[in-house]
mmCIF file of the C-alpha atoms, coordinates in Angstrom:
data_MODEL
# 
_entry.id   MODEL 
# 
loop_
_atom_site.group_PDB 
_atom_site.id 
_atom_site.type_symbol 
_atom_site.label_atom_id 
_atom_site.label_alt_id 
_atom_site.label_comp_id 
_atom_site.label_asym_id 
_atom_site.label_entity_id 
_atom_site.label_seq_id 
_atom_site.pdbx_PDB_ins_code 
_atom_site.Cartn_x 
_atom_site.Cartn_y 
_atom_site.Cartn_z 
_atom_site.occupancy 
_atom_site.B_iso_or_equiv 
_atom_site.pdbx_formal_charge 
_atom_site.auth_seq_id 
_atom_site.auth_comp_id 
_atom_site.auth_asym_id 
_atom_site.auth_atom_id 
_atom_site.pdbx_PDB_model_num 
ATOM 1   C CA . UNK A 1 1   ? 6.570   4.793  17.810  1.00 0.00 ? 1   UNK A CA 1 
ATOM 2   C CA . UNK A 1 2   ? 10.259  5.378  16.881  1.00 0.00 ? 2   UNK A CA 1 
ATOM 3   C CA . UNK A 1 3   ? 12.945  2.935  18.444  1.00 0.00 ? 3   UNK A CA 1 
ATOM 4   C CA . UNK A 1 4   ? 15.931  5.593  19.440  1.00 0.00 ? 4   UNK A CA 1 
ATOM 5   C CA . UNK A 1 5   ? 19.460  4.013  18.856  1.00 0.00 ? 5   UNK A CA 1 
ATOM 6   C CA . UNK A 1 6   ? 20.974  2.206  22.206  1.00 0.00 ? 6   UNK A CA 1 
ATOM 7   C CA . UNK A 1 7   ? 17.836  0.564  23.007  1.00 0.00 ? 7   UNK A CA 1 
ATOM 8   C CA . UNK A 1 8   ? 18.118  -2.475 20.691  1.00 0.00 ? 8   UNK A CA 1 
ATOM 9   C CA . UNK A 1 9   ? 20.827  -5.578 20.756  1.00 0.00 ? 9   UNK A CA 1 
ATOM 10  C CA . UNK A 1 10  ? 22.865  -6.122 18.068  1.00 0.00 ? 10  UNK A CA 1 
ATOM 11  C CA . UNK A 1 11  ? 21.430  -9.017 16.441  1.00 0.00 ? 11  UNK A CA 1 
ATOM 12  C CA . UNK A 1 12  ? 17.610  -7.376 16.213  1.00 0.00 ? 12  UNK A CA 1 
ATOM 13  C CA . UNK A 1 13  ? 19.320  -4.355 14.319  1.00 0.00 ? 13  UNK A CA 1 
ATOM 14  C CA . UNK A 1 14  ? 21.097  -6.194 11.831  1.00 0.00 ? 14  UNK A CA 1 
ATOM 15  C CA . UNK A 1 15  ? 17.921  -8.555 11.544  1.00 0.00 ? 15  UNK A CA 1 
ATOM 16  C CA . UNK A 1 16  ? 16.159  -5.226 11.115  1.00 0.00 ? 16  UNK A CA 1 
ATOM 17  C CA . UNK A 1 17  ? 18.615  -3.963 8.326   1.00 0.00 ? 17  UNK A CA 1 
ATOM 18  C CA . UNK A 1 18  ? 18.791  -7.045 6.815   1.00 0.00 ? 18  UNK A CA 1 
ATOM 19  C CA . UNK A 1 19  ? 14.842  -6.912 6.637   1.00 0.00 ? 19  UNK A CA 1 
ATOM 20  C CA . UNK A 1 20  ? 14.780  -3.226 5.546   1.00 0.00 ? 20  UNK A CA 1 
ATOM 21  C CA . UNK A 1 21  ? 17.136  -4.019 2.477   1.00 0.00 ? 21  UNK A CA 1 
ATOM 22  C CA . UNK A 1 22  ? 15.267  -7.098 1.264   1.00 0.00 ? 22  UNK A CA 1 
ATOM 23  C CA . UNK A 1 23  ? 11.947  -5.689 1.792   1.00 0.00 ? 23  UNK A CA 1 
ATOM 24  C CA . UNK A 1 24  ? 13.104  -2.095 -0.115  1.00 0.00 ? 24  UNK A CA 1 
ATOM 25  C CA . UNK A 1 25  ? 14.668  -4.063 -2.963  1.00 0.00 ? 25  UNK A CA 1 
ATOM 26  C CA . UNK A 1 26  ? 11.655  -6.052 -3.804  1.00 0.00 ? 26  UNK A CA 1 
ATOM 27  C CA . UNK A 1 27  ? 9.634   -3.066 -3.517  1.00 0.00 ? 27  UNK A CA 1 
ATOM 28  C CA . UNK A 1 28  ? 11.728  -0.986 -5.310  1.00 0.00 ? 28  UNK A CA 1 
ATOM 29  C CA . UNK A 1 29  ? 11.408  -3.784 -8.458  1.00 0.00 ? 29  UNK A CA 1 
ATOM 30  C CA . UNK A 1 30  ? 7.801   -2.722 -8.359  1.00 0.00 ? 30  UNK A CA 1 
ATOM 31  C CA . UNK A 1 31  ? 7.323   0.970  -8.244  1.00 0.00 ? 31  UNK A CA 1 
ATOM 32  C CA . UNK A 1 32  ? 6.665   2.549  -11.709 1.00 0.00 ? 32  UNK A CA 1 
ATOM 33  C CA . UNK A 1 33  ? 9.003   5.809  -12.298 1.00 0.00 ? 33  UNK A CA 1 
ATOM 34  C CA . UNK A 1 34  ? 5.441   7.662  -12.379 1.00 0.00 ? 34  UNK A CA 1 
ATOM 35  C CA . UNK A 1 35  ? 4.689   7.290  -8.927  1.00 0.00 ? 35  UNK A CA 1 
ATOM 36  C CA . UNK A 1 36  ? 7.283   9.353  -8.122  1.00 0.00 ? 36  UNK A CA 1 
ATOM 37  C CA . UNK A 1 37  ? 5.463   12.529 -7.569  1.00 0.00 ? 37  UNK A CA 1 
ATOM 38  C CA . UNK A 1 38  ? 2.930   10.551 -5.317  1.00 0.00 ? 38  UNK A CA 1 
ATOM 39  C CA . UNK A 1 39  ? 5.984   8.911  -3.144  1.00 0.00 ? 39  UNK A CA 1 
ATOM 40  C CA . UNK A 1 40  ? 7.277   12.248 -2.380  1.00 0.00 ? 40  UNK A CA 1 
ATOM 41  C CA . UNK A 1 41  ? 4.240   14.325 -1.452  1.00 0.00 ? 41  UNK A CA 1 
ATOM 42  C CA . UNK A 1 42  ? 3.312   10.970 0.897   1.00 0.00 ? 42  UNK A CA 1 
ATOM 43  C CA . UNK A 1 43  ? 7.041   10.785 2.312   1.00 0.00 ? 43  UNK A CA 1 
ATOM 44  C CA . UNK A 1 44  ? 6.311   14.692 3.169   1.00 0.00 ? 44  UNK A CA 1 
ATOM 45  C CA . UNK A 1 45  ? 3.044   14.073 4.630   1.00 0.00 ? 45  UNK A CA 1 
ATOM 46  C CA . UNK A 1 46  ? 4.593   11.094 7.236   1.00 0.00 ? 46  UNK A CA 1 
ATOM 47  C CA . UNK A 1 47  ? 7.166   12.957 7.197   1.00 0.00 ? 47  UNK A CA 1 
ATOM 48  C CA . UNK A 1 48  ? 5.614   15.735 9.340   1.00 0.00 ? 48  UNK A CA 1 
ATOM 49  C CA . UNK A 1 49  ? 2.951   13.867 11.173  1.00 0.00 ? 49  UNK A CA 1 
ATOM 50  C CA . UNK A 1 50  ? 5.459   11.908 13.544  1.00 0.00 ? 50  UNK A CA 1 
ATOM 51  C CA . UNK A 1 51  ? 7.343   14.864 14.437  1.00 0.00 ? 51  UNK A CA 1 
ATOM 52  C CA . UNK A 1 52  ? 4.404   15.920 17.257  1.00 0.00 ? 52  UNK A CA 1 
ATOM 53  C CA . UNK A 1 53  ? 5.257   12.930 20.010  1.00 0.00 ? 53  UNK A CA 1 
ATOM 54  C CA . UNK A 1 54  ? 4.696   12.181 22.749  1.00 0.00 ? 54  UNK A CA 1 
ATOM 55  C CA . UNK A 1 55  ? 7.680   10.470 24.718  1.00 0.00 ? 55  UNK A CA 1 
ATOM 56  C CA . UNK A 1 56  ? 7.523   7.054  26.402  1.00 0.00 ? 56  UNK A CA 1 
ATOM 57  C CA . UNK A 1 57  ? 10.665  5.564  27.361  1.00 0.00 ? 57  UNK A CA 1 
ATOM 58  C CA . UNK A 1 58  ? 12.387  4.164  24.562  1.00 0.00 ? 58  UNK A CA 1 
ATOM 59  C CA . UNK A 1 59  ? 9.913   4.873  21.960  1.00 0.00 ? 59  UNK A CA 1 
ATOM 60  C CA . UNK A 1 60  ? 6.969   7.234  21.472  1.00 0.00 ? 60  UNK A CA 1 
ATOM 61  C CA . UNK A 1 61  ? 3.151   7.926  20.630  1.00 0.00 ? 61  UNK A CA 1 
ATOM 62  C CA . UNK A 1 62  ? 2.658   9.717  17.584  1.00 0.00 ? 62  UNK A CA 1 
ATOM 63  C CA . UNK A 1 63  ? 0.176   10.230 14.527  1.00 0.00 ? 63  UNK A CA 1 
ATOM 64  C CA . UNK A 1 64  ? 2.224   7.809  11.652  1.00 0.00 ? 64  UNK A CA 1 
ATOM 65  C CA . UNK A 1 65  ? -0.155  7.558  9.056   1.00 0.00 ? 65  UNK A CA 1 
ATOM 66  C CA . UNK A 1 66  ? 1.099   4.648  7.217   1.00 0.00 ? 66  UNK A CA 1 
ATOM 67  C CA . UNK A 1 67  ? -2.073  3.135  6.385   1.00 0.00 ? 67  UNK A CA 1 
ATOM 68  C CA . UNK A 1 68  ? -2.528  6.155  4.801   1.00 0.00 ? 68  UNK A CA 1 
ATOM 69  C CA . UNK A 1 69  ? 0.806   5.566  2.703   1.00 0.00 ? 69  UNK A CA 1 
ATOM 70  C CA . UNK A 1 70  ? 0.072   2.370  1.813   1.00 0.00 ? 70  UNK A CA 1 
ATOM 71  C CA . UNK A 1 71  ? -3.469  3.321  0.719   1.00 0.00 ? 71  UNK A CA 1 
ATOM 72  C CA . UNK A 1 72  ? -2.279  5.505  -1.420  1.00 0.00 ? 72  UNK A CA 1 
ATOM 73  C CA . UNK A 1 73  ? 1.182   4.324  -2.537  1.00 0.00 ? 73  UNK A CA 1 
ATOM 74  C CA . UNK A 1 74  ? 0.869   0.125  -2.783  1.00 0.00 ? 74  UNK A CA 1 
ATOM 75  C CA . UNK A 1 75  ? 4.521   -1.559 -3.096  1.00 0.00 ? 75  UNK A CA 1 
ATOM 76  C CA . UNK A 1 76  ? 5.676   1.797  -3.414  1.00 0.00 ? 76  UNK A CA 1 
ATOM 77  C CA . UNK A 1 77  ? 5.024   2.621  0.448   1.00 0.00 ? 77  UNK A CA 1 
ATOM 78  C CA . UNK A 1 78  ? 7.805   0.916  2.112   1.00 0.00 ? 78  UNK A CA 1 
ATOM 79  C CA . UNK A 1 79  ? 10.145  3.193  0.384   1.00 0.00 ? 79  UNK A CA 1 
ATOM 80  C CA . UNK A 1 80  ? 8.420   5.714  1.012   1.00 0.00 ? 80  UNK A CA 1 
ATOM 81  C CA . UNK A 1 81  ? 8.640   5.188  4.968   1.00 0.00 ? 81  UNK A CA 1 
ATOM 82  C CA . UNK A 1 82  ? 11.864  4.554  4.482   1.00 0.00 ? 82  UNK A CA 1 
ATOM 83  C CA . UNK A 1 83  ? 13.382  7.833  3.118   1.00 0.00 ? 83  UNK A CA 1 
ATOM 84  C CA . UNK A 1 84  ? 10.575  9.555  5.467   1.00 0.00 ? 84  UNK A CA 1 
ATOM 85  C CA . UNK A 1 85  ? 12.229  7.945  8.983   1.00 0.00 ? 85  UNK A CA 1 
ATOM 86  C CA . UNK A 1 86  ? 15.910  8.473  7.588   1.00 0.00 ? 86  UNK A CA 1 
ATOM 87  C CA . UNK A 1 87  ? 15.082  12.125 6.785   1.00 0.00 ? 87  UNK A CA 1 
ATOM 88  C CA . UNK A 1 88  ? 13.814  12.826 10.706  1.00 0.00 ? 88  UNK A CA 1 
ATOM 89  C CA . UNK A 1 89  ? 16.811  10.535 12.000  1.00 0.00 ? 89  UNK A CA 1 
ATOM 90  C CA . UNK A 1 90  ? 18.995  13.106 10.492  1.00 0.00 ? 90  UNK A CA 1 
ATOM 91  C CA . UNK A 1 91  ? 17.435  16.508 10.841  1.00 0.00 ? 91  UNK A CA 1 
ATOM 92  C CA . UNK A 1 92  ? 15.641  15.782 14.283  1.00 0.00 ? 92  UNK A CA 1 
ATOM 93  C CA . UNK A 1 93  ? 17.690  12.702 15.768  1.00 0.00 ? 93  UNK A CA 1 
ATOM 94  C CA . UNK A 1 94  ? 13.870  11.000 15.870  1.00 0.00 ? 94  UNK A CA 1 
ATOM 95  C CA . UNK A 1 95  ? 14.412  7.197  16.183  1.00 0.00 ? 95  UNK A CA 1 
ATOM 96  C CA . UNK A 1 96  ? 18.154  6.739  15.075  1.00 0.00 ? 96  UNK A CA 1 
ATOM 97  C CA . UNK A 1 97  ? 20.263  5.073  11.981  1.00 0.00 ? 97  UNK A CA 1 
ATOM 98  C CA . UNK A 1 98  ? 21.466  2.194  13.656  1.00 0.00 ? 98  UNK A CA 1 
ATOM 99  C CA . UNK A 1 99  ? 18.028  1.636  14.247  1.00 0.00 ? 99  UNK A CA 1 
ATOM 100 C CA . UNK A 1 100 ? 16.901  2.634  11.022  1.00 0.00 ? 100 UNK A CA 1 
ATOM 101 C CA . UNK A 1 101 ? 15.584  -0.713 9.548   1.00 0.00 ? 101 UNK A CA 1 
ATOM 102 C CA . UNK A 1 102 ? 14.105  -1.936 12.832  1.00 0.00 ? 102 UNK A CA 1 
ATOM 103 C CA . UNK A 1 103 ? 11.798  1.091  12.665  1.00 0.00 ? 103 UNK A CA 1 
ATOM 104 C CA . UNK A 1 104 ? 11.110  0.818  8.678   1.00 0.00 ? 104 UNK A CA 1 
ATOM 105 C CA . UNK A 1 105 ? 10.079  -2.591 8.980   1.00 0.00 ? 105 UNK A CA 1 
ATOM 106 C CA . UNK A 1 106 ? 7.426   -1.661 12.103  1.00 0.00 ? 106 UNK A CA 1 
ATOM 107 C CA . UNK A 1 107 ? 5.965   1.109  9.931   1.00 0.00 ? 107 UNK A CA 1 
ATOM 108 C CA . UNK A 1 108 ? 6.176   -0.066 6.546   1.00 0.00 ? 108 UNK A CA 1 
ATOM 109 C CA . UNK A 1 109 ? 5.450   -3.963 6.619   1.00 0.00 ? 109 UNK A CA 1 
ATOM 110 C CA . UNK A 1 110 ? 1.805   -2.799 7.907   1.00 0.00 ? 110 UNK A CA 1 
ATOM 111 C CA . UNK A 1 111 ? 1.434   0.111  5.102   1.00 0.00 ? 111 UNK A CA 1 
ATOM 112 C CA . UNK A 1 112 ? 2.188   -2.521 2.471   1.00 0.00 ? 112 UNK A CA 1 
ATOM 113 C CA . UNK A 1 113 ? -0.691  -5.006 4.261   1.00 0.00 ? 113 UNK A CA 1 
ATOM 114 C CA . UNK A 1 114 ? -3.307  -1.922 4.431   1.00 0.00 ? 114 UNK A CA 1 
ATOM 115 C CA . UNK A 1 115 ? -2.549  -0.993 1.326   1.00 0.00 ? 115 UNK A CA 1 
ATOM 116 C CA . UNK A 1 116 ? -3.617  -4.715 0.494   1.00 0.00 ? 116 UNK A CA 1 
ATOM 117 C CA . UNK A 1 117 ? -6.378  -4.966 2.750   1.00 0.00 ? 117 UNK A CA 1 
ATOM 118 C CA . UNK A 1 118 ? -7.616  -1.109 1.001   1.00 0.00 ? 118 UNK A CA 1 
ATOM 119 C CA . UNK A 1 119 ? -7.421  -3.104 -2.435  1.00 0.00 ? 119 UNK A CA 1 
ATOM 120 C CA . UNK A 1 120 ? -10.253 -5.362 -1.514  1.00 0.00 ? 120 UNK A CA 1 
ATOM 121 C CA . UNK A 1 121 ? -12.455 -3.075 -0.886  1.00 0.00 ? 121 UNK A CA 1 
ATOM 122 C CA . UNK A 1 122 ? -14.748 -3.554 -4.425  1.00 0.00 ? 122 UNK A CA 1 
ATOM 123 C CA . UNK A 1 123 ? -15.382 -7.189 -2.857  1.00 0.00 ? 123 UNK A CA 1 
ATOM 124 C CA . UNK A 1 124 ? -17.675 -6.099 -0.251  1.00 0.00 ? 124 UNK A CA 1 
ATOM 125 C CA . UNK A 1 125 ? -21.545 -5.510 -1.684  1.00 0.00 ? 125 UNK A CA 1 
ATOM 126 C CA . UNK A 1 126 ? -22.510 -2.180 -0.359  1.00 0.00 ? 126 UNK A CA 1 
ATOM 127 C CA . UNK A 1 127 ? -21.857 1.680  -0.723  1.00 0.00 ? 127 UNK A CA 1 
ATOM 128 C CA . UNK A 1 128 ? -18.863 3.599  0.170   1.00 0.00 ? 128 UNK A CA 1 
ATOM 129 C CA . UNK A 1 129 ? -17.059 0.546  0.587   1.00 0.00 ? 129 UNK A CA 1 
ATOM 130 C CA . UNK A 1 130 ? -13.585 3.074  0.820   1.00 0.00 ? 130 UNK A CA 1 
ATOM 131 C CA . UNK A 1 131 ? -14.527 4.306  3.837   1.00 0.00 ? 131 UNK A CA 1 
ATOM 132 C CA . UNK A 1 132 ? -14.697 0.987  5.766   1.00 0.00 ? 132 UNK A CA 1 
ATOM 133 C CA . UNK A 1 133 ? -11.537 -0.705 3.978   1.00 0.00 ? 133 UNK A CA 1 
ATOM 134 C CA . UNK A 1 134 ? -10.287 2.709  4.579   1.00 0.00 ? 134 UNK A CA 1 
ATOM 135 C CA . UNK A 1 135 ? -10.717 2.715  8.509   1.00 0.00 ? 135 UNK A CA 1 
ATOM 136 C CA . UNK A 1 136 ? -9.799  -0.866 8.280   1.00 0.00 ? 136 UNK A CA 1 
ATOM 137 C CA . UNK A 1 137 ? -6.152  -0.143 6.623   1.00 0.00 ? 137 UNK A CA 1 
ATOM 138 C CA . UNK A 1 138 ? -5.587  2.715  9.329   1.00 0.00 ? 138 UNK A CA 1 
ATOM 139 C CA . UNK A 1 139 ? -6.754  0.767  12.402  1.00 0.00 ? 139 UNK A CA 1 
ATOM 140 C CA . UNK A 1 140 ? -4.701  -2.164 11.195  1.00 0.00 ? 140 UNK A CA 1 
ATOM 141 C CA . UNK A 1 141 ? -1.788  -0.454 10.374  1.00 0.00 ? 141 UNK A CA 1 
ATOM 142 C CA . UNK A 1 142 ? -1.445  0.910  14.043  1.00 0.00 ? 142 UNK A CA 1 
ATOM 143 C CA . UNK A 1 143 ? -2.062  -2.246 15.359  1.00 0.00 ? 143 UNK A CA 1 
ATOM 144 C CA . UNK A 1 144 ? 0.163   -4.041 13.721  1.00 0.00 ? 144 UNK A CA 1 
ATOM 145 C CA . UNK A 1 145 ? 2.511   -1.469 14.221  1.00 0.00 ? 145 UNK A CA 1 
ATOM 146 C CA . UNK A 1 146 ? 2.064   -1.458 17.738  1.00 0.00 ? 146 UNK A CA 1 
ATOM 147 C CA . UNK A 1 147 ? 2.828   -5.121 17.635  1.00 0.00 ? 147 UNK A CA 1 
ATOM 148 C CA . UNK A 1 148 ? 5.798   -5.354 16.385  1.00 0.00 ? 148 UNK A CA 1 
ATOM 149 C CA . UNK A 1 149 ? 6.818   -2.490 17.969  1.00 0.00 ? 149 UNK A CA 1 
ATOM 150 C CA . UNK A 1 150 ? 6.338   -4.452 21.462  1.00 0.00 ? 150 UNK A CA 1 
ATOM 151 C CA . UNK A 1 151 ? 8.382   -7.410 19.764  1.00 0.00 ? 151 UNK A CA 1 
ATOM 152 C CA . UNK A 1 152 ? 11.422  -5.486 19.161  1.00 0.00 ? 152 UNK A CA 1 
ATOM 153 C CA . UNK A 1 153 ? 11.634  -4.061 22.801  1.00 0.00 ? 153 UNK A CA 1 
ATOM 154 C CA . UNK A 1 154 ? 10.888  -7.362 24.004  1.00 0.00 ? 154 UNK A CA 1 
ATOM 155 C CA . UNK A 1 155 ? 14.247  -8.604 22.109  1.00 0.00 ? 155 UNK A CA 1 
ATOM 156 C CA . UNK A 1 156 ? 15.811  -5.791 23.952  1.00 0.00 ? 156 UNK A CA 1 
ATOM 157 C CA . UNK A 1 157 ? 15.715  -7.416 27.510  1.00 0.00 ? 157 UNK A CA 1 
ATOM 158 C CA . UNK A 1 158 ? 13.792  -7.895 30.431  1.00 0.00 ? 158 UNK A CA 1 
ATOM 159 C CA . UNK A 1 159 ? 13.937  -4.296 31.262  1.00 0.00 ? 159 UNK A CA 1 
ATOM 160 C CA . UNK A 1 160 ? 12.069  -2.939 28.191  1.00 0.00 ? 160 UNK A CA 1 
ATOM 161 C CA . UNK A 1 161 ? 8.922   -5.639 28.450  1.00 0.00 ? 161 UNK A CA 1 
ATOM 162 C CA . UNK A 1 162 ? 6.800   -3.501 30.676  1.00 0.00 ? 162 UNK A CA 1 
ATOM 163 C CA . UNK A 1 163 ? 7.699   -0.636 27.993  1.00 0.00 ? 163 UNK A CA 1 
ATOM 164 C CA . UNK A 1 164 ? 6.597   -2.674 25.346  1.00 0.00 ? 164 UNK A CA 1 
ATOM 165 C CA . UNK A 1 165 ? 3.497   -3.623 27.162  1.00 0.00 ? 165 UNK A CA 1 
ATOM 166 C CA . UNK A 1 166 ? 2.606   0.062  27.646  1.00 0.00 ? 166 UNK A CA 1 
ATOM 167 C CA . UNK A 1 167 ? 3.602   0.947  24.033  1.00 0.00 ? 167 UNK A CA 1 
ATOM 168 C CA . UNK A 1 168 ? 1.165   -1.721 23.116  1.00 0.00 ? 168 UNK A CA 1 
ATOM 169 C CA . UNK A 1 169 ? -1.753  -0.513 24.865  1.00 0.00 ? 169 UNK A CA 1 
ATOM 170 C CA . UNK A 1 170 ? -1.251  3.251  24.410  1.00 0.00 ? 170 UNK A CA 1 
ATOM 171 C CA . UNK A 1 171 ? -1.587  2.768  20.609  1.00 0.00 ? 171 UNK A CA 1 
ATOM 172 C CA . UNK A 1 172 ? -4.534  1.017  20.752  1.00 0.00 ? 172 UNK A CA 1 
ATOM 173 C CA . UNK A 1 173 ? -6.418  4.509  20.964  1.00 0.00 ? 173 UNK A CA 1 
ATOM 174 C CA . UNK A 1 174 ? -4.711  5.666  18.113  1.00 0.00 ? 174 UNK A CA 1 
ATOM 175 C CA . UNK A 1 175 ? -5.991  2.755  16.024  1.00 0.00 ? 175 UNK A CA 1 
ATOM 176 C CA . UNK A 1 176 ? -9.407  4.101  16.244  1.00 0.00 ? 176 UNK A CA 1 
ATOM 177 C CA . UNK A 1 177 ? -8.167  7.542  15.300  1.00 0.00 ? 177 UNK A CA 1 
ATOM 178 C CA . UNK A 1 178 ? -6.299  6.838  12.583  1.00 0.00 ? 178 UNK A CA 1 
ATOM 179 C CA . UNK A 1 179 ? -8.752  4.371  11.001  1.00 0.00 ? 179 UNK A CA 1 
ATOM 180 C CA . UNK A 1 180 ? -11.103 7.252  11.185  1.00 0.00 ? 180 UNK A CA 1 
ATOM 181 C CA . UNK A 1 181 ? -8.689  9.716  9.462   1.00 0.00 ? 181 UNK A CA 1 
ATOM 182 C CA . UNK A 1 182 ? -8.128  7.040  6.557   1.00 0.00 ? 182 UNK A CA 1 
ATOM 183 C CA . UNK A 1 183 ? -11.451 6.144  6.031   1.00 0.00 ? 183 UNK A CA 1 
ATOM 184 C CA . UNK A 1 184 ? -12.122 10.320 6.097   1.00 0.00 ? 184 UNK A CA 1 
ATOM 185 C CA . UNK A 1 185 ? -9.344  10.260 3.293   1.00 0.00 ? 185 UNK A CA 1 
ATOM 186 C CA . UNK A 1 186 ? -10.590 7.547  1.375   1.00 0.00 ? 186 UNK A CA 1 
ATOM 187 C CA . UNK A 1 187 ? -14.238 9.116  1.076   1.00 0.00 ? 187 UNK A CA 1 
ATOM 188 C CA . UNK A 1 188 ? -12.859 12.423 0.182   1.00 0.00 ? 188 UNK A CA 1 
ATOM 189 C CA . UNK A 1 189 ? -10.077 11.220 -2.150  1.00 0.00 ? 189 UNK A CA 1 
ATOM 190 C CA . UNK A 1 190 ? -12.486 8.779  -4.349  1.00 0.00 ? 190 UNK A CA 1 
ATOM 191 C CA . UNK A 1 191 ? -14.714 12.169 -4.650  1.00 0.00 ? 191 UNK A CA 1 
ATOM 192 C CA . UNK A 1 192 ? -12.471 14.598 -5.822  1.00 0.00 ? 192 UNK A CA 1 
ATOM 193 C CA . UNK A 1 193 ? -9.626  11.884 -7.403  1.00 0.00 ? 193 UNK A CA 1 
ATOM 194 C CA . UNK A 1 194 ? -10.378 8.000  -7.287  1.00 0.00 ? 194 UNK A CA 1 
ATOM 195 C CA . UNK A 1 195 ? -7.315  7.418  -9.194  1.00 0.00 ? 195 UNK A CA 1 
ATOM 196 C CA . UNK A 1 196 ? -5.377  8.231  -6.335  1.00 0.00 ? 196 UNK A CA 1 
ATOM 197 C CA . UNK A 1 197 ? -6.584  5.472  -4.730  1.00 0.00 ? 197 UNK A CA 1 
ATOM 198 C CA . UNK A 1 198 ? -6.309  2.913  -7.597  1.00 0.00 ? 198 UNK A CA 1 
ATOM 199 C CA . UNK A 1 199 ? -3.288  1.336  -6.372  1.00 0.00 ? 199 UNK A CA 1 
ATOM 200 C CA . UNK A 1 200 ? -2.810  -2.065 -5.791  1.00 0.00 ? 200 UNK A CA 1 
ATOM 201 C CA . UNK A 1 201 ? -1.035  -4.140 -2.661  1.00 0.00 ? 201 UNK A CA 1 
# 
């Protein structure tokens, strides 16, 4: 899902900077100094599930777990991301700096929604109502992910739309898998440690 450098104009990667550093600052304002424990073993965990991809073109398919993030982290999961995708643009060259806040903003804008969408879950009137917000945040996450994911390469020319059609539709798969991982986390986690999961989009 990673947008290597080169691929986008000028004026989407400043937009996407400029993005990135409002988005980080307000999110920043939020996170307690206690979470930091939590942020880092979550920057670890997305840290190593993107670096198994699968080229295609431009960008790539990959496990990104951000719904997971956000499930777990709230405001604090944007961050997160962040420091996650710098750390494999500089040890693996995955995605790129220039197109650094492009690629936060397509992985952590939907962590921070399914981290809101997770929050809801003591609305609905049934049991385990984790592991459906939980598959919900996941599948969303992707999706969203894939979405603006297509946007970007579609602001990089004609030549890229049939990419970003493609990217589109091969994460739609992955929606269904990582919904299922999330909601598989959310069961376990509010077993063996609910407060984990007692954050708030």
């Amino acid at each position: 899902m990673h947008i290597a450098d080169g691929v986008l104009p000028l004026g989407s990667l400043a937009a996407g900077w400029a993005g990135a550093a409002v988005v980080t600052g307000l999110t920043l304002r939020k996170a307690p100094a206690e979470d930091l424990p939590r942020v880092a073993v979550m920057t670890s965990g997305f840290f190593v599930a993107s670096l198994i991809h699968v080229p295609l073109g431009p960008t790539s398919v990959h496990l990104v777990l951000n719904g997971l993030v956000g499930m777990v982290l709230g405001w604090t999961a944007f961050p997160a991301i962040l420091v996650g995708l710098l750390l494999q643009a500089l040890l693996f060259q995955h995605g790129g700096l220039l197109s650094l806040g492009a690629n936060a903003l397509m992985m952590g804008i939907p962590a921070l929604i399914s981290s809101w969408i997770f929050s809801q879950r003591g609305r609905l009137g049934f049991r385990r109502p984790e592991a459906v917000m939980g598959f919900l945040a996941g599948a969303v996450a992707i999706l969203l992910s894939g979405v603006i994911l297509a946007l970007w390469l579609y602001s990089a020319g004609q030549e890229f739309w049939a990419v970003a059609r493609l990217a589109l539709l091969s994460h739609l798969p992955l929606m269904f898998l990582e919904g299922a991982i999330c909601a598989a986390a959310a069961v376990f986690l509010m077993k063996v440690k609910p407060e984990i999961l007692g954050r708030k989009g």
